[in-house]
GROMACS .gro file of N, CA, C and O in nm:
model
  400
    1ASN      N    1   8.108  -8.014   1.940
    1ASN     CA    2   8.132  -7.872   1.960
    1ASN      C    3   8.100  -7.793   1.833
    1ASN      O    4   8.049  -7.683   1.840
    2ARG      N    5   8.134  -7.852   1.719
    2ARG     CA    6   8.111  -7.782   1.591
    2ARG      C    7   7.962  -7.758   1.567
    2ARG      O    8   7.923  -7.650   1.524
    3LEU      N    9   7.879  -7.859   1.593
    3LEU     CA   10   7.735  -7.842   1.575
    3LEU      C   11   7.682  -7.729   1.664
    3LEU      O   12   7.596  -7.652   1.623
    4TYR      N   13   7.734  -7.721   1.785
    4TYR     CA   14   7.687  -7.617   1.877
    4TYR      C   15   7.734  -7.479   1.829
    4TYR      O   16   7.656  -7.384   1.827
    5LYS      N   17   7.860  -7.470   1.789
    5LYS     CA   18   7.913  -7.340   1.745
    5LYS      C   19   7.846  -7.291   1.617
    5LYS      O   20   7.813  -7.173   1.606
    6GLU      N   21   7.824  -7.381   1.522
    6GLU     CA   22   7.771  -7.339   1.393
    6GLU      C   23   7.618  -7.332   1.387
    6GLU      O   24   7.562  -7.249   1.317
    7TYR      N   25   7.550  -7.419   1.463
    7TYR     CA   26   7.404  -7.428   1.449
    7TYR      C   27   7.328  -7.418   1.581
    7TYR      O   28   7.205  -7.422   1.582
    8GLY      N   29   7.400  -7.411   1.692
    8GLY     CA   30   7.333  -7.405   1.822
    8GLY      C   31   7.273  -7.537   1.866
    8GLY      O   32   7.186  -7.541   1.952
    9VAL      N   33   7.320  -7.647   1.806
    9VAL     CA   34   7.268  -7.780   1.841
    9VAL      C   35   7.353  -7.838   1.953
    9VAL      O   36   7.475  -7.849   1.940
   10LEU      N   37   7.286  -7.874   2.061
   10LEU     CA   38   7.356  -7.931   2.176
   10LEU      C   39   7.321  -8.079   2.187
   10LEU      O   40   7.203  -8.116   2.188
   11GLY      N   41   7.420  -8.164   2.189
   11GLY     CA   42   7.400  -8.307   2.199
   11GLY      C   43   7.402  -8.356   2.343
   11GLY      O   44   7.457  -8.291   2.431
   12TYR      N   45   7.338  -8.470   2.364
   12TYR     CA   46   7.334  -8.532   2.496
   12TYR      C   47   7.380  -8.676   2.483
   12TYR      O   48   7.354  -8.742   2.384
   13THR      N   49   7.444  -8.725   2.585
   13THR     CA   50   7.483  -8.865   2.591
   13THR      C   51   7.392  -8.934   2.690
   13THR      O   52   7.374  -8.888   2.802
   14ILE      N   53   7.331  -9.043   2.645
   14ILE     CA   54   7.244  -9.122   2.732
   14ILE      C   55   7.302  -9.262   2.736
   14ILE      O   56   7.320  -9.326   2.633
   15VAL      N   57   7.333  -9.309   2.854
   15VAL     CA   58   7.381  -9.446   2.870
   15VAL      C   59   7.261  -9.532   2.904
   15VAL      O   60   7.194  -9.510   3.005
   16GLN      N   61   7.234  -9.629   2.819
   16GLN     CA   62   7.120  -9.717   2.837
   16GLN      C   63   7.170  -9.850   2.892
   16GLN      O   64   7.254  -9.915   2.833
   17CYS      N   65   7.116  -9.888   3.006
   17CYS     CA   66   7.155 -10.014   3.069
   17CYS      C   67   7.050 -10.121   3.041
   17CYS      O   68   6.941 -10.092   2.993
   18MET      N   69   7.083 -10.246   3.072
   18MET     CA   70   6.993 -10.357   3.048
   18MET      C   71   6.858 -10.330   3.113
   18MET      O   72   6.851 -10.289   3.230
   19GLY      N   73   6.752 -10.346   3.036
   19GLY     CA   74   6.618 -10.325   3.088
   19GLY      C   75   6.567 -10.183   3.069
   19GLY      O   76   6.449 -10.157   3.089
   20ASP      N   77   6.652 -10.089   3.032
   20ASP     CA   78   6.611  -9.951   3.011
   20ASP      C   79   6.550  -9.935   2.872
   20ASP      O   80   6.588 -10.004   2.778
   21ALA      N   81   6.458  -9.843   2.860
   21ALA     CA   82   6.401  -9.806   2.731
   21ALA      C   83   6.428  -9.657   2.709
   21ALA      O   84   6.424  -9.579   2.803
   22VAL      N   85   6.456  -9.620   2.586
   22VAL     CA   86   6.479  -9.480   2.553
   22VAL      C   87   6.377  -9.440   2.448
   22VAL      O   88   6.364  -9.506   2.344
   23PHE      N   89   6.302  -9.334   2.475
   23PHE     CA   90   6.204  -9.282   2.381
   23PHE      C   91   6.265  -9.164   2.308
   23PHE      O   92   6.313  -9.070   2.370
   24ILE      N   93   6.266  -9.171   2.175
   24ILE     CA   94   6.319  -9.062   2.093
   24ILE      C   95   6.200  -9.002   2.018
   24ILE      O   96   6.135  -9.070   1.939
   25PRO      N   97   6.169  -8.875   2.043
   25PRO     CA   98   6.052  -8.812   1.979
   25PRO      C   99   6.064  -8.811   1.828
   25PRO      O  100   6.174  -8.810   1.771
   26ALA      N  101   5.949  -8.809   1.762
   26ALA     CA  102   5.944  -8.805   1.615
   26ALA      C  103   6.021  -8.685   1.563
   26ALA      O  104   6.012  -8.576   1.616
   27GLY      N  105   6.100  -8.709   1.462
   27GLY     CA  106   6.176  -8.602   1.397
   27GLY      C  107   6.304  -8.563   1.467
   27GLY      O  108   6.376  -8.476   1.419
   28ALA      N  109   6.332  -8.624   1.580
   28ALA     CA  110   6.454  -8.589   1.654
   28ALA      C  111   6.573  -8.661   1.594
   28ALA      O  112   6.577  -8.784   1.592
   29PRO      N  113   6.670  -8.587   1.542
   29PRO     CA  114   6.789  -8.654   1.489
   29PRO      C  115   6.866  -8.720   1.604
   29PRO      O  116   6.873  -8.665   1.714
   30HIS      N  117   6.920  -8.836   1.577
   30HIS     CA  118   6.995  -8.906   1.681
   30HIS      C  119   7.091  -9.005   1.617
   30HIS      O  120   7.078  -9.040   1.501
   31GLN      N  121   7.188  -9.044   1.694
   31GLN     CA  122   7.278  -9.151   1.651
   31GLN      C  123   7.304  -9.240   1.770
   31GLN      O  124   7.290  -9.199   1.885
   32VAL      N  125   7.338  -9.364   1.741
   32VAL     CA  126   7.355  -9.465   1.845
   32VAL      C  127   7.492  -9.526   1.834
   32VAL      O  128   7.540  -9.557   1.724
   33LYS      N  129   7.556  -9.544   1.947
   33LYS     CA  130   7.683  -9.617   1.953
   33LYS      C  131   7.663  -9.731   2.052
   33LYS      O  132   7.643  -9.709   2.171
   34ASN      N  133   7.665  -9.853   2.000
   34ASN     CA  134   7.649  -9.970   2.086
   34ASN      C  135   7.782 -10.005   2.150
   34ASN      O  136   7.880 -10.028   2.080
   35LEU      N  137   7.784 -10.011   2.282
   35LEU     CA  138   7.905 -10.046   2.355
   35LEU      C  139   7.917 -10.197   2.372
   35LEU      O  140   8.025 -10.248   2.396
   36HIS      N  141   7.806 -10.267   2.363
   36HIS     CA  142   7.802 -10.412   2.377
   36HIS      C  143   7.705 -10.468   2.273
   36HIS      O  144   7.628 -10.394   2.213
   37SER      N  145   7.705 -10.599   2.257
   37SER     CA  146   7.606 -10.661   2.169
   37SER      C  147   7.467 -10.631   2.223
   37SER      O  148   7.445 -10.630   2.344
   38CYS      N  149   7.375 -10.602   2.133
   38CYS     CA  150   7.241 -10.567   2.179
   38CYS      C  151   7.137 -10.599   2.071
   38CYS      O  152   7.171 -10.629   1.958
   39ILE      N  153   7.013 -10.590   2.111
   39ILE     CA  154   6.901 -10.605   2.020
   39ILE      C  155   6.823 -10.476   2.023
   39ILE      O  156   6.790 -10.424   2.129
   40LYS      N  157   6.792 -10.424   1.905
   40LYS     CA  158   6.717 -10.299   1.896
   40LYS      C  159   6.573 -10.330   1.857
   40LYS      O  160   6.547 -10.410   1.768
   41VAL      N  161   6.481 -10.266   1.926
   41VAL     CA  162   6.339 -10.275   1.892
   41VAL      C  163   6.293 -10.132   1.866
   41VAL      O  164   6.311 -10.045   1.950
   42ALA      N  165   6.238 -10.108   1.748
   42ALA     CA  166   6.194  -9.974   1.713
   42ALA      C  167   6.054  -9.979   1.657
   42ALA      O  168   6.014 -10.075   1.593
   43GLU      N  169   5.980  -9.875   1.682
   43GLU     CA  170   5.844  -9.862   1.628
   43GLU      C  171   5.834  -9.725   1.563
   43GLU      O  172   5.845  -9.623   1.630
   44ASP      N  173   5.817  -9.724   1.432
   44ASP     CA  174   5.799  -9.599   1.360
   44ASP      C  175   5.649  -9.574   1.346
   44ASP      O  176   5.573  -9.662   1.310
   45PHE      N  177   5.608  -9.453   1.379
   45PHE     CA  178   5.466  -9.419   1.374
   45PHE      C  179   5.447  -9.296   1.286
   45PHE      O  180   5.519  -9.198   1.300
   46VAL      N  181   5.352  -9.305   1.195
   46VAL     CA  182   5.317  -9.191   1.111
   46VAL      C  183   5.167  -9.172   1.122
   46VAL      O  184   5.090  -9.264   1.092
   47SER      N  185   5.125  -9.056   1.167
   47SER     CA  186   4.981  -9.030   1.175
   47SER      C  187   4.931  -8.981   1.040
   47SER      O  188   5.005  -8.916   0.965
   48PRO      N  189   4.807  -9.011   1.008
   48PRO     CA  190   4.752  -8.966   0.879
   48PRO      C  191   4.760  -8.815   0.861
   48PRO      O  192   4.769  -8.767   0.749
   49GLU      N  193   4.759  -8.740   0.970
   49GLU     CA  194   4.767  -8.593   0.960
   49GLU      C  195   4.900  -8.545   0.903
   49GLU      O  196   4.909  -8.433   0.855
   50HIS      N  197   5.003  -8.628   0.909
   50HIS     CA  198   5.136  -8.588   0.862
   50HIS      C  199   5.178  -8.660   0.734
   50HIS      O  200   5.295  -8.661   0.698
   51LEU      N  201   5.082  -8.721   0.666
   51LEU     CA  202   5.115  -8.797   0.546
   51LEU      C  203   5.174  -8.711   0.435
   51LEU      O  204   5.260  -8.756   0.360
   52ASN      N  205   5.128  -8.587   0.423
   52ASN     CA  206   5.178  -8.500   0.317
   52ASN      C  207   5.329  -8.483   0.328
   52ASN      O  208   5.404  -8.498   0.231
   53HIS      N  209   5.376  -8.455   0.449
   53HIS     CA  210   5.520  -8.436   0.471
   53HIS      C  211   5.595  -8.568   0.449
   53HIS      O  212   5.700  -8.570   0.384
   54CYS      N  213   5.540  -8.678   0.500
   54CYS     CA  214   5.605  -8.808   0.483
   54CYS      C  215   5.612  -8.849   0.337
   54CYS      O  216   5.712  -8.905   0.292
   55PHE      N  217   5.504  -8.820   0.262
   55PHE     CA  218   5.504  -8.855   0.121
   55PHE      C  219   5.610  -8.773   0.046
   55PHE      O  220   5.680  -8.826  -0.041
   56SER      N  221   5.626  -8.646   0.083
   56SER     CA  222   5.731  -8.563   0.022
   56SER      C  223   5.869  -8.620   0.049
   56SER      O  224   5.954  -8.625  -0.040
   57LEU      N  225   5.891  -8.664   0.173
   57LEU     CA  226   6.020  -8.725   0.207
   57LEU      C  227   6.043  -8.852   0.127
   57LEU      O  228   6.153  -8.878   0.079
   58THR      N  229   5.937  -8.932   0.111
   58THR     CA  230   5.949  -9.056   0.034
   58THR      C  231   5.989  -9.026  -0.109
   58THR      O  232   6.072  -9.096  -0.167
   59GLN      N  233   5.930  -8.920  -0.167
   59GLN     CA  234   5.966  -8.882  -0.303
   59GLN      C  235   6.113  -8.840  -0.312
   59GLN      O  236   6.181  -8.871  -0.408
   60GLU      N  237   6.161  -8.770  -0.209
   60GLU     CA  238   6.303  -8.731  -0.207
   60GLU      C  239   6.392  -8.855  -0.195
   60GLU      O  240   6.497  -8.862  -0.259
   61PHE      N  241   6.351  -8.952  -0.115
   61PHE     CA  242   6.430  -9.074  -0.098
   61PHE      C  243   6.444  -9.150  -0.229
   61PHE      O  244   6.545  -9.213  -0.255
   62ARG      N  245   6.341  -9.144  -0.313
   62ARG     CA  246   6.345  -9.216  -0.441
   62ARG      C  247   6.454  -9.162  -0.533
   62ARG      O  248   6.499  -9.232  -0.623
   63LEU      N  249   6.496  -9.036  -0.510
   63LEU     CA  250   6.600  -8.976  -0.593
   63LEU      C  251   6.741  -9.023  -0.554
   63LEU      O  252   6.836  -9.000  -0.627
   64LEU      N  253   6.750  -9.088  -0.437
   64LEU     CA  254   6.880  -9.138  -0.392
   64LEU      C  255   6.923  -9.257  -0.478
   64LEU      O  256   6.840  -9.320  -0.544
   65SER      N  257   7.049  -9.288  -0.476
   65SER     CA  258   7.099  -9.400  -0.555
   65SER      C  259   7.038  -9.532  -0.506
   65SER      O  260   6.994  -9.542  -0.391
   66ASP      N  261   7.034  -9.630  -0.593
   66ASP     CA  262   6.975  -9.760  -0.558
   66ASP      C  263   7.048  -9.829  -0.443
   66ASP      O  264   6.991  -9.914  -0.375
   67THR      N  265   7.172  -9.793  -0.420
   67THR     CA  266   7.250  -9.856  -0.314
   67THR      C  267   7.237  -9.784  -0.180
   67THR      O  268   7.283  -9.834  -0.079
   68HIS      N  269   7.173  -9.667  -0.179
   68HIS     CA  270   7.157  -9.591  -0.054
   68HIS      C  271   7.055  -9.663   0.035
   68HIS      O  272   6.955  -9.715  -0.012
   69THR      N  273   7.081  -9.664   0.166
   69THR     CA  274   6.995  -9.739   0.259
   69THR      C  275   6.855  -9.681   0.270
   69THR      O  276   6.762  -9.752   0.307
   70ASN      N  277   6.835  -9.553   0.240
   70ASN     CA  278   6.702  -9.493   0.250
   70ASN      C  279   6.629  -9.484   0.117
   70ASN      O  280   6.535  -9.409   0.103
   71HIS      N  281   6.673  -9.561   0.019
   71HIS     CA  282   6.612  -9.556  -0.114
   71HIS      C  283   6.468  -9.607  -0.111
   71HIS      O  284   6.382  -9.557  -0.180
   72GLU      N  285   6.440  -9.707  -0.031
   72GLU     CA  286   6.307  -9.767  -0.030
   72GLU      C  287   6.214  -9.693   0.067
   72GLU      O  288   6.259  -9.620   0.155
   73ASP      N  289   6.086  -9.713   0.051
   73ASP     CA  290   5.985  -9.650   0.136
   73ASP      C  291   5.967  -9.732   0.262
   73ASP      O  292   5.879  -9.817   0.272
   74LYS      N  293   6.050  -9.708   0.361
   74LYS     CA  294   6.045  -9.786   0.484
   74LYS      C  295   5.921  -9.756   0.568
   74LYS      O  296   5.878  -9.837   0.647
   75LEU      N  297   5.866  -9.636   0.553
   75LEU     CA  298   5.749  -9.601   0.631
   75LEU      C  299   5.620  -9.655   0.570
   75LEU      O  300   5.514  -9.649   0.632
   76GLN      N  301   5.627  -9.707   0.447
   76GLN     CA  302   5.509  -9.762   0.380
   76GLN      C  303   5.398  -9.658   0.374
   76GLN      O  304   5.282  -9.684   0.410
   77VAL      N  305   5.432  -9.537   0.328
   77VAL     CA  306   5.339  -9.424   0.327
   77VAL      C  307   5.214  -9.455   0.244
   77VAL      O  308   5.102  -9.424   0.286
   78LYS      N  309   5.229  -9.517   0.129
   78LYS     CA  310   5.112  -9.547   0.047
   78LYS      C  311   5.018  -9.645   0.117
   78LYS      O  312   4.896  -9.633   0.107
   79ASN      N  313   5.072  -9.740   0.191
   79ASN     CA  314   4.988  -9.833   0.268
   79ASN      C  315   4.913  -9.759   0.379
   79ASN      O  316   4.797  -9.788   0.406
   80ILE      N  317   4.979  -9.664   0.444
   80ILE     CA  318   4.914  -9.586   0.549
   80ILE      C  319   4.798  -9.507   0.490
   80ILE      O  320   4.689  -9.502   0.546
   81MET      N  321   4.822  -9.444   0.373
   81MET     CA  322   4.716  -9.367   0.308
   81MET      C  323   4.598  -9.458   0.272
   81MET      O  324   4.482  -9.423   0.294
   82TYR      N  325   4.627  -9.572   0.215
   82TYR     CA  326   4.522  -9.666   0.175
   82TYR      C  327   4.435  -9.705   0.294
   82TYR      O  328   4.312  -9.699   0.289
   83HIS      N  329   4.499  -9.745   0.404
   83HIS     CA  330   4.424  -9.791   0.521
   83HIS      C  331   4.350  -9.677   0.590
   83HIS      O  332   4.240  -9.697   0.643
   84ALA      N  333   4.407  -9.557   0.589
   84ALA     CA  334   4.338  -9.442   0.649
   84ALA      C  335   4.210  -9.411   0.571
   84ALA      O  336   4.103  -9.388   0.630
   85VAL      N  337   4.219  -9.412   0.439
   85VAL     CA  338   4.100  -9.386   0.355
   85VAL      C  339   3.999  -9.499   0.370
   85VAL      O  340   3.879  -9.476   0.384
   86LYS      N  341   4.048  -9.623   0.368
   86LYS     CA  342   3.959  -9.739   0.382
   86LYS      C  343   3.883  -9.733   0.515
   86LYS      O  344   3.761  -9.755   0.519
   87ASP      N  345   3.952  -9.701   0.624
   87ASP     CA  346   3.887  -9.693   0.755
   87ASP      C  347   3.788  -9.576   0.761
   87ASP      O  348   3.680  -9.589   0.819
   88ALA      N  349   3.824  -9.464   0.701
   88ALA     CA  350   3.733  -9.348   0.700
   88ALA      C  351   3.606  -9.381   0.622
   88ALA      O  352   3.495  -9.348   0.665
   89LEU      N  353   3.620  -9.448   0.507
   89LEU     CA  354   3.503  -9.486   0.428
   89LEU      C  355   3.415  -9.586   0.503
   89LEU      O  356   3.292  -9.580   0.496
   90ALA      N  357   3.477  -9.678   0.576
   90ALA     CA  358   3.400  -9.776   0.653
   90ALA      C  359   3.318  -9.705   0.761
   90ALA      O  360   3.201  -9.739   0.783
   91VAL      N  361   3.375  -9.607   0.825
   91VAL     CA  362   3.303  -9.532   0.928
   91VAL      C  363   3.185  -9.459   0.864
   91VAL      O  364   3.073  -9.459   0.916
   92LEU      N  365   3.210  -9.394   0.751
   92LEU     CA  366   3.103  -9.321   0.683
   92LEU      C  367   2.992  -9.415   0.634
   92LEU      O  368   2.874  -9.382   0.645
   93ASN      N  369   3.030  -9.530   0.582
   93ASN     CA  370   2.930  -9.625   0.533
   93ASN      C  371   2.847  -9.686   0.646
   93ASN      O  372   2.730  -9.720   0.626
   94ASN      N  373   2.904  -9.699   0.763
   94ASN     CA  374   2.834  -9.758   0.877
   94ASN      C  375   2.757  -9.656   0.960
   94ASN      O  376   2.686  -9.693   1.052
   95ALA      N  377   2.776  -9.528   0.930
   95ALA     CA  378   2.707  -9.423   1.006
   95ALA      C  379   2.558  -9.426   0.975
   95ALA      O  380   2.517  -9.442   0.859
   96GLU      N  381   2.478  -9.415   1.078
   96GLU     CA  382   2.335  -9.413   1.058
   96GLU      C  383   2.293  -9.270   1.024
   96GLU      O  384   2.341  -9.174   1.086
   97PRO      N  385   2.202  -9.256   0.928
   97PRO     CA  386   2.160  -9.120   0.891
   97PRO      C  387   2.087  -9.052   1.006
   97PRO      O  388   2.018  -9.117   1.085
   98GLU      N  389   2.106  -8.921   1.016
   98GLU     CA  390   2.040  -8.843   1.121
   98GLU      C  391   1.893  -8.828   1.092
   98GLU      O  392   1.852  -8.809   0.977
   99GLU      N  393   1.814  -8.839   1.194
   99GLU     CA  394   1.669  -8.818   1.177
   99GLU      C  395   1.637  -8.673   1.211
   99GLU      O  396   1.692  -8.617   1.306
  100ASP      N  397   1.549  -8.613   1.132
  100ASP     CA  398   1.509  -8.473   1.158
  100ASP      C  399   1.396  -8.466   1.254
  100ASP      O  400   1.308  -8.534   1.269
   0.00000   0.00000   0.00000
């Protein structure tokens, strides 16, 4: 109620049953309460177009204490940048020159 009154944020409760999958859009804040023992499978995706924002977040995370759970670069932003540039260069190197 407080989040709604102060910020206009409305929460939803989703009950996930065995075999169900829940998709949470990128950037959507959420929290999970497990009612039973379970296994979580998550896939974090960062597109090269959003690396600037992700890199800024990574820099902010580095300022957290060493014991904070988000201290490390879990998204592997530098690896994403490396592979994006490597793949782009490979495409450019393999491109055949245009004939006039």
